[in-house]
mmCIF file of C-alpha atoms in Angstrom:
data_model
loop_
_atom_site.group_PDB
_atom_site.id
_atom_site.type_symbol
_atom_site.label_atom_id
_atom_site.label_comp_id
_atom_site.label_asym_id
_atom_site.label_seq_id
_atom_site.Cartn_x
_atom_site.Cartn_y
_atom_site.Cartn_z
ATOM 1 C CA UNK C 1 113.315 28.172 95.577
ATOM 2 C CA UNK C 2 115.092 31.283 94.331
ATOM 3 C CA UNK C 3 114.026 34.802 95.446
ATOM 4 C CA UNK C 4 113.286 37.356 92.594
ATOM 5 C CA UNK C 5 115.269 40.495 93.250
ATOM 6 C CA UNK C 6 113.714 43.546 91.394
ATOM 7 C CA UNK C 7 116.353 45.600 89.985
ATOM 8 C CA UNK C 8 115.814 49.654 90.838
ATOM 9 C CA UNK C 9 116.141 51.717 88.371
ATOM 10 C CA UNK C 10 117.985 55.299 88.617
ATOM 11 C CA UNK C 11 115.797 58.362 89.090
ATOM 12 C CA UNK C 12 115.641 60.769 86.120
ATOM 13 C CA UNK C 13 116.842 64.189 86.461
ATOM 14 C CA UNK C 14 113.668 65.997 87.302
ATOM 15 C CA UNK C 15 113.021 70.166 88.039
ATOM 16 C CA UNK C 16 110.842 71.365 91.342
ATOM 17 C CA UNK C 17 107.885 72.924 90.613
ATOM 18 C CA UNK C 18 109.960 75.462 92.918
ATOM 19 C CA UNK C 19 112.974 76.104 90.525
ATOM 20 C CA UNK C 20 110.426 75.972 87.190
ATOM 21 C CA UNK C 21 108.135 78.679 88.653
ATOM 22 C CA UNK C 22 110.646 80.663 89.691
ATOM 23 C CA UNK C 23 112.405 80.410 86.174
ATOM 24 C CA UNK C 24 108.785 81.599 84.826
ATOM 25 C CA UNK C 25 108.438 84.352 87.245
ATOM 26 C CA UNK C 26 112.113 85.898 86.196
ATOM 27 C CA UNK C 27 110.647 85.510 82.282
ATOM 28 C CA UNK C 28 108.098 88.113 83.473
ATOM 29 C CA UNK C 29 110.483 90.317 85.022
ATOM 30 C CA UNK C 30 113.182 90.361 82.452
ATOM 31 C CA UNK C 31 110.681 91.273 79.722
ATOM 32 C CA UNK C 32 109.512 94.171 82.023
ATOM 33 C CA UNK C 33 112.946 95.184 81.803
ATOM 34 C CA UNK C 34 113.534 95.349 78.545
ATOM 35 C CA UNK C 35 110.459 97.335 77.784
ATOM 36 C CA UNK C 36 111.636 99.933 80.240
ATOM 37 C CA UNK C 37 115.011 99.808 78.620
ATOM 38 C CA UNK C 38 113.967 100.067 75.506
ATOM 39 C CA UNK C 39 112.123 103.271 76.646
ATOM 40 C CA UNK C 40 115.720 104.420 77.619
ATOM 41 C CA UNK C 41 116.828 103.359 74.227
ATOM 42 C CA UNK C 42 113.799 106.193 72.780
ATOM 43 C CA UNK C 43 114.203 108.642 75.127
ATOM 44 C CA UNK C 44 117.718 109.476 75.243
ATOM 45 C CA UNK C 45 117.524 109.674 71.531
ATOM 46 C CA UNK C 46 119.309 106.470 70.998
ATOM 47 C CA UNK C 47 117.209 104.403 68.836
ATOM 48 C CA UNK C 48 119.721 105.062 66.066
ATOM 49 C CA UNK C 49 122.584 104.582 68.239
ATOM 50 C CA UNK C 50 123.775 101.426 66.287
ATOM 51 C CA UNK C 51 122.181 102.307 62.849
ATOM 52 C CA UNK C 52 121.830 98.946 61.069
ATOM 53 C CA UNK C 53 120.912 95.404 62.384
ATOM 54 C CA UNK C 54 122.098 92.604 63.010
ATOM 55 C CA UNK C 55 125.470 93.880 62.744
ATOM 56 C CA UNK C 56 125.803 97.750 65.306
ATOM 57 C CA UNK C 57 127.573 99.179 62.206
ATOM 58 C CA UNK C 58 128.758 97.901 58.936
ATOM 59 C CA UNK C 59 131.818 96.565 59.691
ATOM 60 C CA UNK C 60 131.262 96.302 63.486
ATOM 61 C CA UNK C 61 128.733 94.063 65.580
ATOM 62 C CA UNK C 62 129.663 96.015 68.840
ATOM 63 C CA UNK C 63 129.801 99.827 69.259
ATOM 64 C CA UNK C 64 132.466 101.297 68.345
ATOM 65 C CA UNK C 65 134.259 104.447 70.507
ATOM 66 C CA UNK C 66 132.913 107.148 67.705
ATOM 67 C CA UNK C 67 129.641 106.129 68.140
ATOM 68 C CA UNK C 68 129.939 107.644 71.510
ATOM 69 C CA UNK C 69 127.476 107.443 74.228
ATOM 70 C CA UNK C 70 124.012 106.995 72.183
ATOM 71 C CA UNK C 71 125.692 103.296 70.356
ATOM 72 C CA UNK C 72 126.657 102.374 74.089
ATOM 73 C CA UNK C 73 122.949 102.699 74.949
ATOM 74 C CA UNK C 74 121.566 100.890 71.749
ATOM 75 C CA UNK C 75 124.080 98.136 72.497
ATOM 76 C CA UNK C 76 123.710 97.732 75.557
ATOM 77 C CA UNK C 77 119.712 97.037 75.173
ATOM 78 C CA UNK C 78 120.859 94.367 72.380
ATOM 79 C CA UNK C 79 122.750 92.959 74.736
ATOM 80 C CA UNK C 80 119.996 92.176 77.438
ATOM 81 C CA UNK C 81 118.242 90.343 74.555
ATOM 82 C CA UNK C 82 121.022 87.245 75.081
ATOM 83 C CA UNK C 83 120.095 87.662 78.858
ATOM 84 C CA UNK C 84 116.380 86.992 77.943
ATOM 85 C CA UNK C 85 117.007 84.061 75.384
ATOM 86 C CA UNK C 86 119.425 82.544 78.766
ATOM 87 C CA UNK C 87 116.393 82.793 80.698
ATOM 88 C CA UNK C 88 113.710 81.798 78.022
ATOM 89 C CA UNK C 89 115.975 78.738 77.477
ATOM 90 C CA UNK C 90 116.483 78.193 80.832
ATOM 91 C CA UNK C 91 112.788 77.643 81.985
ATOM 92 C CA UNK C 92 111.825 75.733 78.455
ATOM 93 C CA UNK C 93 114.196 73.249 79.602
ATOM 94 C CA UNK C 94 113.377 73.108 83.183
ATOM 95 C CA UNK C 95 109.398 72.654 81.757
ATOM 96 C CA UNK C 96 110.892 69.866 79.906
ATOM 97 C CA UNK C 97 112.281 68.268 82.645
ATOM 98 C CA UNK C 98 109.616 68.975 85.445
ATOM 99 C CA UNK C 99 107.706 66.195 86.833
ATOM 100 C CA UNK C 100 104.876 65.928 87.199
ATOM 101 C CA UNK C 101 104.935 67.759 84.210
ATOM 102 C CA UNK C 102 101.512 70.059 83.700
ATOM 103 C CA UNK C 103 99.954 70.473 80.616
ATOM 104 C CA UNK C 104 100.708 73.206 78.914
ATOM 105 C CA UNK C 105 103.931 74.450 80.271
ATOM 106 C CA UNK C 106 106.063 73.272 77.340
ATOM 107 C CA UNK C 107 104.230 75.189 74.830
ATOM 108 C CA UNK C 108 103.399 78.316 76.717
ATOM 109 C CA UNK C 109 108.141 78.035 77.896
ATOM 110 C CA UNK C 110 108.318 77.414 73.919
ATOM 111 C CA UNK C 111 105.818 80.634 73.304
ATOM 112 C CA UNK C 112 108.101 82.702 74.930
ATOM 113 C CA UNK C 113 111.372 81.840 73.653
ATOM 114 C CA UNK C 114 109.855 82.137 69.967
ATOM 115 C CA UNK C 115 108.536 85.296 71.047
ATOM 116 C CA UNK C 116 111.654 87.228 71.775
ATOM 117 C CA UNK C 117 113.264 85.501 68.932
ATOM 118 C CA UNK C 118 110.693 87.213 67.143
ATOM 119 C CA UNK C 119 110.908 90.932 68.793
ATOM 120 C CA UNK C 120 114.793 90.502 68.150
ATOM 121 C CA UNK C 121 113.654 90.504 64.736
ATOM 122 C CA UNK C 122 111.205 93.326 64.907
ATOM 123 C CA UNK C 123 113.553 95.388 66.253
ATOM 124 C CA UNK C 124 115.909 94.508 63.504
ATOM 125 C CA UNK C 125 113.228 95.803 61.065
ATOM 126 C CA UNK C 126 112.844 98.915 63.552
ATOM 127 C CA UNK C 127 116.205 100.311 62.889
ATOM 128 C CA UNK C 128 116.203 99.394 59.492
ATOM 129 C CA UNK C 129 112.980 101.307 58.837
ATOM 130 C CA UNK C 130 114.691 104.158 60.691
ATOM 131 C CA UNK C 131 112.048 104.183 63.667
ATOM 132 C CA UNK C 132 108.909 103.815 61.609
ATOM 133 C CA UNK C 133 106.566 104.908 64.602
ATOM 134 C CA UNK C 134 104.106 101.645 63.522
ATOM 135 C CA UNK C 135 106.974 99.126 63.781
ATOM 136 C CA UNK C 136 107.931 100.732 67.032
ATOM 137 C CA UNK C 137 103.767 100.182 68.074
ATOM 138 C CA UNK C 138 104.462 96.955 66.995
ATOM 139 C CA UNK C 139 107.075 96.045 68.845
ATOM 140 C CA UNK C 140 105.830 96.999 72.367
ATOM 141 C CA UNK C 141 102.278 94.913 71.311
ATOM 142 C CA UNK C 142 103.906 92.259 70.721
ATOM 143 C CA UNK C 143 106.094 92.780 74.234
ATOM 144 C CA UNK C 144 102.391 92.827 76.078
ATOM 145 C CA UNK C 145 101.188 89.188 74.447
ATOM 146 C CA UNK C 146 105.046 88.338 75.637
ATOM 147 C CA UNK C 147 103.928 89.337 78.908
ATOM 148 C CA UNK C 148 100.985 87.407 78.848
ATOM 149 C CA UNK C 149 102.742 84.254 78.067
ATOM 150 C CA UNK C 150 105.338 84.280 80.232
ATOM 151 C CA UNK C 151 102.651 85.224 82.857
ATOM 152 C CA UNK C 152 100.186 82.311 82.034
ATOM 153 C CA UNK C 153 103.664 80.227 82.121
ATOM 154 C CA UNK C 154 103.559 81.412 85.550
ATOM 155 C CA UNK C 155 100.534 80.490 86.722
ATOM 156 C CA UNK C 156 100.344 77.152 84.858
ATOM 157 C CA UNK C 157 103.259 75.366 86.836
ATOM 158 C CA UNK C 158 101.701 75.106 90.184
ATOM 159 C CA UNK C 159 97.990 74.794 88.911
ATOM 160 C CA UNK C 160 96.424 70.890 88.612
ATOM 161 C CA UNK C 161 95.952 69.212 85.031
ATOM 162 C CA UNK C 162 91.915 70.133 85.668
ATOM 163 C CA UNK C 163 89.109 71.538 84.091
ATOM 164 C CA UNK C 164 88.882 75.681 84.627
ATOM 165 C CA UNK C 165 85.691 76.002 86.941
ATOM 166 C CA UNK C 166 84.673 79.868 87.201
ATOM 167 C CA UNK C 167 84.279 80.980 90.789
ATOM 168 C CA UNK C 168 82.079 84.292 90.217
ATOM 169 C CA UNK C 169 78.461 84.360 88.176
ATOM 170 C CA UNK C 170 78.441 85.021 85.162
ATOM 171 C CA UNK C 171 77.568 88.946 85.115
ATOM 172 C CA UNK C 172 81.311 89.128 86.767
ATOM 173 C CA UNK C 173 83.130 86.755 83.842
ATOM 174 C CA UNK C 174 81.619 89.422 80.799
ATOM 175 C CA UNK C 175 82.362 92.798 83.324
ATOM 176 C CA UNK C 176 86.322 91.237 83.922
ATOM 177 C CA UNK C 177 86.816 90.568 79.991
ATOM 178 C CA UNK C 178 85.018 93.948 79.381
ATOM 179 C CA UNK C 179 87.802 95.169 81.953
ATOM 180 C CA UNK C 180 90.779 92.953 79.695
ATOM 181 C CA UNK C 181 89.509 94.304 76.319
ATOM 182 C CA UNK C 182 89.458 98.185 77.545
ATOM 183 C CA UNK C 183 92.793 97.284 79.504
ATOM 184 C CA UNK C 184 94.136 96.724 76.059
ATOM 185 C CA UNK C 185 92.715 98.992 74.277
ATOM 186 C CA UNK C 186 94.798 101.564 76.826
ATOM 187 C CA UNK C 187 97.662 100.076 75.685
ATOM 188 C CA UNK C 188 97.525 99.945 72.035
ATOM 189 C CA UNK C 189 96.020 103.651 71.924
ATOM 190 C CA UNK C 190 99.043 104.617 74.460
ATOM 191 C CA UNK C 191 101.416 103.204 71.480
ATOM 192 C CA UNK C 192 99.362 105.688 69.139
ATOM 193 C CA UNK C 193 99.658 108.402 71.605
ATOM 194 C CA UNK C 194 103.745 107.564 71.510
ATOM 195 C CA UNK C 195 103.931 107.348 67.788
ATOM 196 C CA UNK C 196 102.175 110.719 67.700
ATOM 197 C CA UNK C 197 104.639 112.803 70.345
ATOM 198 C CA UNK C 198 107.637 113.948 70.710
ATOM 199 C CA UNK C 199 110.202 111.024 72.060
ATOM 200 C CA UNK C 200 110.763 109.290 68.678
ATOM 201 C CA UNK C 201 114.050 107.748 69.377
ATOM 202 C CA UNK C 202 116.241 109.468 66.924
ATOM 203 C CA UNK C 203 115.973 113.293 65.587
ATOM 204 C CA UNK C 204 114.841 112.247 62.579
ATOM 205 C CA UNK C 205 112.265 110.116 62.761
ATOM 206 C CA UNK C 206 109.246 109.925 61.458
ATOM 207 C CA UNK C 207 105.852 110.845 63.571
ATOM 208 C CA UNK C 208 102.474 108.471 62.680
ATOM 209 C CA UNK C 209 100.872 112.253 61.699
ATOM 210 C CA UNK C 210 98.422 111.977 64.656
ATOM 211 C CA UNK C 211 97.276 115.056 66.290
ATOM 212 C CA UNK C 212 98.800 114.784 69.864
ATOM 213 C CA UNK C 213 95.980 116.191 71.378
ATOM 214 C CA UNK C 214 93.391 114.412 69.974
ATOM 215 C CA UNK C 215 95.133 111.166 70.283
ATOM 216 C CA UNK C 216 95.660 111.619 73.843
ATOM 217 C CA UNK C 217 92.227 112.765 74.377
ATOM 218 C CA UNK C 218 91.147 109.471 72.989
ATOM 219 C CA UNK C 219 93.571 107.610 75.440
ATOM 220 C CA UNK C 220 92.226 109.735 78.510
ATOM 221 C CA UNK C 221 88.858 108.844 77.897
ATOM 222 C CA UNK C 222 89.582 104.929 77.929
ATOM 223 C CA UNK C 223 91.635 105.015 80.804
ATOM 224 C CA UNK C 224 88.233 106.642 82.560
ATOM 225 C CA UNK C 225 86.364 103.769 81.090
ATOM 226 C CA UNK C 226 89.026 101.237 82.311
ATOM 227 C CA UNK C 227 88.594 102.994 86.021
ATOM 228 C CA UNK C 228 84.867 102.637 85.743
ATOM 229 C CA UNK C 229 84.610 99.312 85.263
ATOM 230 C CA UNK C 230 87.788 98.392 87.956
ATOM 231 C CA UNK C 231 85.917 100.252 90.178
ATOM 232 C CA UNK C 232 82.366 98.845 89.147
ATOM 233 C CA UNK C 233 84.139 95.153 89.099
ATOM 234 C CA UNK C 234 85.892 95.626 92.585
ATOM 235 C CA UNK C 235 82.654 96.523 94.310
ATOM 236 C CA UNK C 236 80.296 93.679 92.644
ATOM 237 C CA UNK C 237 82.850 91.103 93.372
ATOM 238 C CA UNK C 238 82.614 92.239 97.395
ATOM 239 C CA UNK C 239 79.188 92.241 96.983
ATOM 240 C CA UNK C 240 78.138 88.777 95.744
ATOM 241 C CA UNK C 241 80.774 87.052 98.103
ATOM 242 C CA UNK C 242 83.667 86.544 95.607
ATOM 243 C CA UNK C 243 87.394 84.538 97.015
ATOM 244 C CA UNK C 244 89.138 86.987 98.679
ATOM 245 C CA UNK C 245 92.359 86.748 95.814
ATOM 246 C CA UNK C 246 89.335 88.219 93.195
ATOM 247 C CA UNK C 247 88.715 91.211 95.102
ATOM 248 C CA UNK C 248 92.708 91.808 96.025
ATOM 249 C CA UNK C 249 93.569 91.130 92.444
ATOM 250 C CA UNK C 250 90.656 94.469 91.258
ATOM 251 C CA UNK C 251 91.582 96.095 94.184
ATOM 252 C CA UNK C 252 95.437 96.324 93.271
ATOM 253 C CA UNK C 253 94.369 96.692 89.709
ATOM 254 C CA UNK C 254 92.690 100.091 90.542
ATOM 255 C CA UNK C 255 95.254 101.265 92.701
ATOM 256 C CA UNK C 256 97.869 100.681 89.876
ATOM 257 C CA UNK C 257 95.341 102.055 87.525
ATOM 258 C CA UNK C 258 95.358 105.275 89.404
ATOM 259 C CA UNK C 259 98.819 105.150 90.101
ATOM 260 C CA UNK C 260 99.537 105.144 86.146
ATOM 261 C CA UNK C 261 96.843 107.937 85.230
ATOM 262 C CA UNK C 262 98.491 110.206 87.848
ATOM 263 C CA UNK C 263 101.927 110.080 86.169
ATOM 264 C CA UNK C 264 100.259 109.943 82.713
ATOM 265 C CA UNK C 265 98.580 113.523 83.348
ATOM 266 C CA UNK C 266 101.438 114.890 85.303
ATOM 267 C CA UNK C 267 103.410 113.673 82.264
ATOM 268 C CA UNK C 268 100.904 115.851 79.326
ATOM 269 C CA UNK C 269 100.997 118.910 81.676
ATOM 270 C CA UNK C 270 104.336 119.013 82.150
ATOM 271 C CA UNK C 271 105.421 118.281 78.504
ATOM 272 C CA UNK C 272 106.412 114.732 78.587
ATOM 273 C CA UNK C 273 109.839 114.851 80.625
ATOM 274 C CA UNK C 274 111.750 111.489 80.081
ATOM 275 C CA UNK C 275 111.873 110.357 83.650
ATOM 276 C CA UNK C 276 108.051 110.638 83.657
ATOM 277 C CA UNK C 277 107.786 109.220 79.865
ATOM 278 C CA UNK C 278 109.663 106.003 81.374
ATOM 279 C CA UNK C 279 107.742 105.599 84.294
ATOM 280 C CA UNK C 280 104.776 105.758 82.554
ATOM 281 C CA UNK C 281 106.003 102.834 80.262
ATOM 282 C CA UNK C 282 106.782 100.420 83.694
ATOM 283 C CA UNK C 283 103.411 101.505 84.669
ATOM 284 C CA UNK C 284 101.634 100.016 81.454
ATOM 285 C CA UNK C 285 103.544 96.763 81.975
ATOM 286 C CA UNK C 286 102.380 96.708 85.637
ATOM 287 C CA UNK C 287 98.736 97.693 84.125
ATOM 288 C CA UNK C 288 98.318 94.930 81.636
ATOM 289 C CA UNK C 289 100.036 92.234 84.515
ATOM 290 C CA UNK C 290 97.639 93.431 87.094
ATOM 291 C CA UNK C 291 94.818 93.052 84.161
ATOM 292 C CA UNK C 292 95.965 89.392 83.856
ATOM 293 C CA UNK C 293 95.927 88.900 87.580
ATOM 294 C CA UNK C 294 92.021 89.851 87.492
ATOM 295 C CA UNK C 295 91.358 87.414 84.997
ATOM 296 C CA UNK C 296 93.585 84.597 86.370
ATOM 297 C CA UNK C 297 92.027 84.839 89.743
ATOM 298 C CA UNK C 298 87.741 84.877 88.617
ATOM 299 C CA UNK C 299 88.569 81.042 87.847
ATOM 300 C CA UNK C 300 90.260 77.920 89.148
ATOM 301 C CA UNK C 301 91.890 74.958 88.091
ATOM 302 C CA UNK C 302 91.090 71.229 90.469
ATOM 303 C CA UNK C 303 92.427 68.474 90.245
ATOM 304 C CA UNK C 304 91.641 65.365 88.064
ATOM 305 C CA UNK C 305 89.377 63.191 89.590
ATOM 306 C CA UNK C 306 90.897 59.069 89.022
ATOM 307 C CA UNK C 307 88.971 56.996 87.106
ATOM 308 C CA UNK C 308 87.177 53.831 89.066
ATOM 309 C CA UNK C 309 89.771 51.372 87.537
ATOM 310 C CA UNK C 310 92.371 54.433 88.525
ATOM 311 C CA UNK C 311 91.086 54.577 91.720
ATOM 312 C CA UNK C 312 90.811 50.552 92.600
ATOM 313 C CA UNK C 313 94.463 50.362 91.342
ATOM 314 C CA UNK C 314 95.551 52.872 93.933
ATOM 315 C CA UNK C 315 94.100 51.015 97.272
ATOM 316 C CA UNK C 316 95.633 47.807 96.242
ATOM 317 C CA UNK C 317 98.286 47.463 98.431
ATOM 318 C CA UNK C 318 101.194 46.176 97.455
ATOM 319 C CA UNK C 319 102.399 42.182 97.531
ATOM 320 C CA UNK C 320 105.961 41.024 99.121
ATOM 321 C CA UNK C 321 107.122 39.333 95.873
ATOM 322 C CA UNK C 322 108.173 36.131 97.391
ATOM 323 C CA UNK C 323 108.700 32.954 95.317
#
């Protein structure tokens, strides 16, 4: 009698869960960094630097020497785009090629690639509408729901295929998405607030026609709001028990809450200096991140539970194949 011989096939090229959520984790950095840098871009007057799009000038895609320092500076944050499509690319693949491959990762690594595809073009219509102030808002939104993605990419690689199960009452679920909603309402009134002052990226720009002080008196009173219920949501989840990475999520969500309203009032008082201006705009990224933390951390993800047949499949133990 002949004996069978099972032929083995090769492994396929797979990703760690290591390598992919570190890929995802760099996606949230890099589009921290161009936010920031793009707040370089507006502050040193540079939004103009290279005054059409795609091309830096008409004849020119790269700066050119009489374009001088400001086109160096507008370039140079063009550049950093490439750097975020490498990356983007990068972990889309890797989500591809992860095993065992969690639902949702390929979308959310596809999200963010189309999504700075689409700011790329957004900023194209930015220079072309010579730094319309509501183009501008639109284009650091649109940066935040980046930030979201790439941040829910994040979280998604390491979490089982599950069902969500909440791990605070109810009460706590409405006061954290109360806490999201005001968190971006902040944000998007901060944009008006921008769009109304003076740091408009080019000498000629336009302004939105806002009053600054009204504005900005409208943006102060939802960052109180925001600390009220961060503070309000910190204390009830200590008080009914919640997991401990709840209450260090709120907890580090007030701090950076406070951290930002200190530099945004220092900022108002002492006529919006550009160092200040630029911190302010890292702080609103950290803001909105240490939002998503809160809500990431009020629920969990376990694993699937096999199915009986699943389940009976699993204890067989395996047969010598023997002829």
């Amino acid at each position: 009698m002949r004996r069978i011989r099972f032929v083995k096939r090769p492994a396929r090229f797979s990703v760690s869960t290591t390598l992919l959520r570190r890929l995802a984790y760099a996606n949230i950095v890099a589009n921290t960094v161009i936010v920031v840098t793009g707040g370089a871009v507006r502050l040193t007057a540079s939004g103009l630097g290279c005054p059409t799009w795609p091309r830096c000038t008409d004849d020119s895609y790269t700066t050119t020497a009489e374009m001088g320092v400001h086109g160096v500076i507008e370039f140079g944050n063009r550049l950093l785009t490439f750097a975020l499509v490498l990356i983007a690319g990068a972990t889309l693949l890797a989500a591809l090629a992860h095993r065992p491959r969690r639902r949702g990762t390929v979308p959310l690594a596809l999200g963010v690639v189309l999504g700075i595809v689409a700011q790329a073009v957004i900023g194209g219509i930015t220079v072309r509408t010579q730094l319309h102030p509501s183009v501008v808002g639109i284009h650091f939104v649109v940066s935040m729901v980046l930030l979201l993605v790439a941040y829910a990419l994040w979280r998604r690689v390491r979490e089982p295929d599950g069902p969500k199960v909440p791990v605070v009452p109810s009460a706590l679920r409405t006061l954290t998405w109360m806490t999201v909603v005001v968190s971006a309402a902040v944000i998007v009134v901060g944009v008006a607030v921008t769009g109304s002052g003076p740091h408009a990226g080019d000498a000629n720009a336009v302004r939105n026609g806002l009053d600054p002080q009204t504005i900005s008196q409208v943006h102060a009173d939802l960052v109180f709001l925001l600390i009220g219920l961060t503070v309000g949501l910190w204390l009830a989840l200590r008080a009914v028990g919640a997991p401990a990475r709840a209450v260090r999520a709120a907890g580090v969500l007030l701090a950076v809450e406070l951290s930002q309203g200190v530099i945004g009032f220092v900022q108002y008082l002492t006529n919006l200096p550009v160092l200040l201006v630029g911190a302010h705009m890292l702080g609103s990224c950290l803001v909105w991140l240490s939002t998503l933390a809160v809500l990431w951390s009020i629920r969990e993800r376990r694993p699937v539970q096999p199915t009986p047949d699943e389940s009976a499949v699993a204890a067989e133990q395996p047969v010598p194949a023997h002829a």
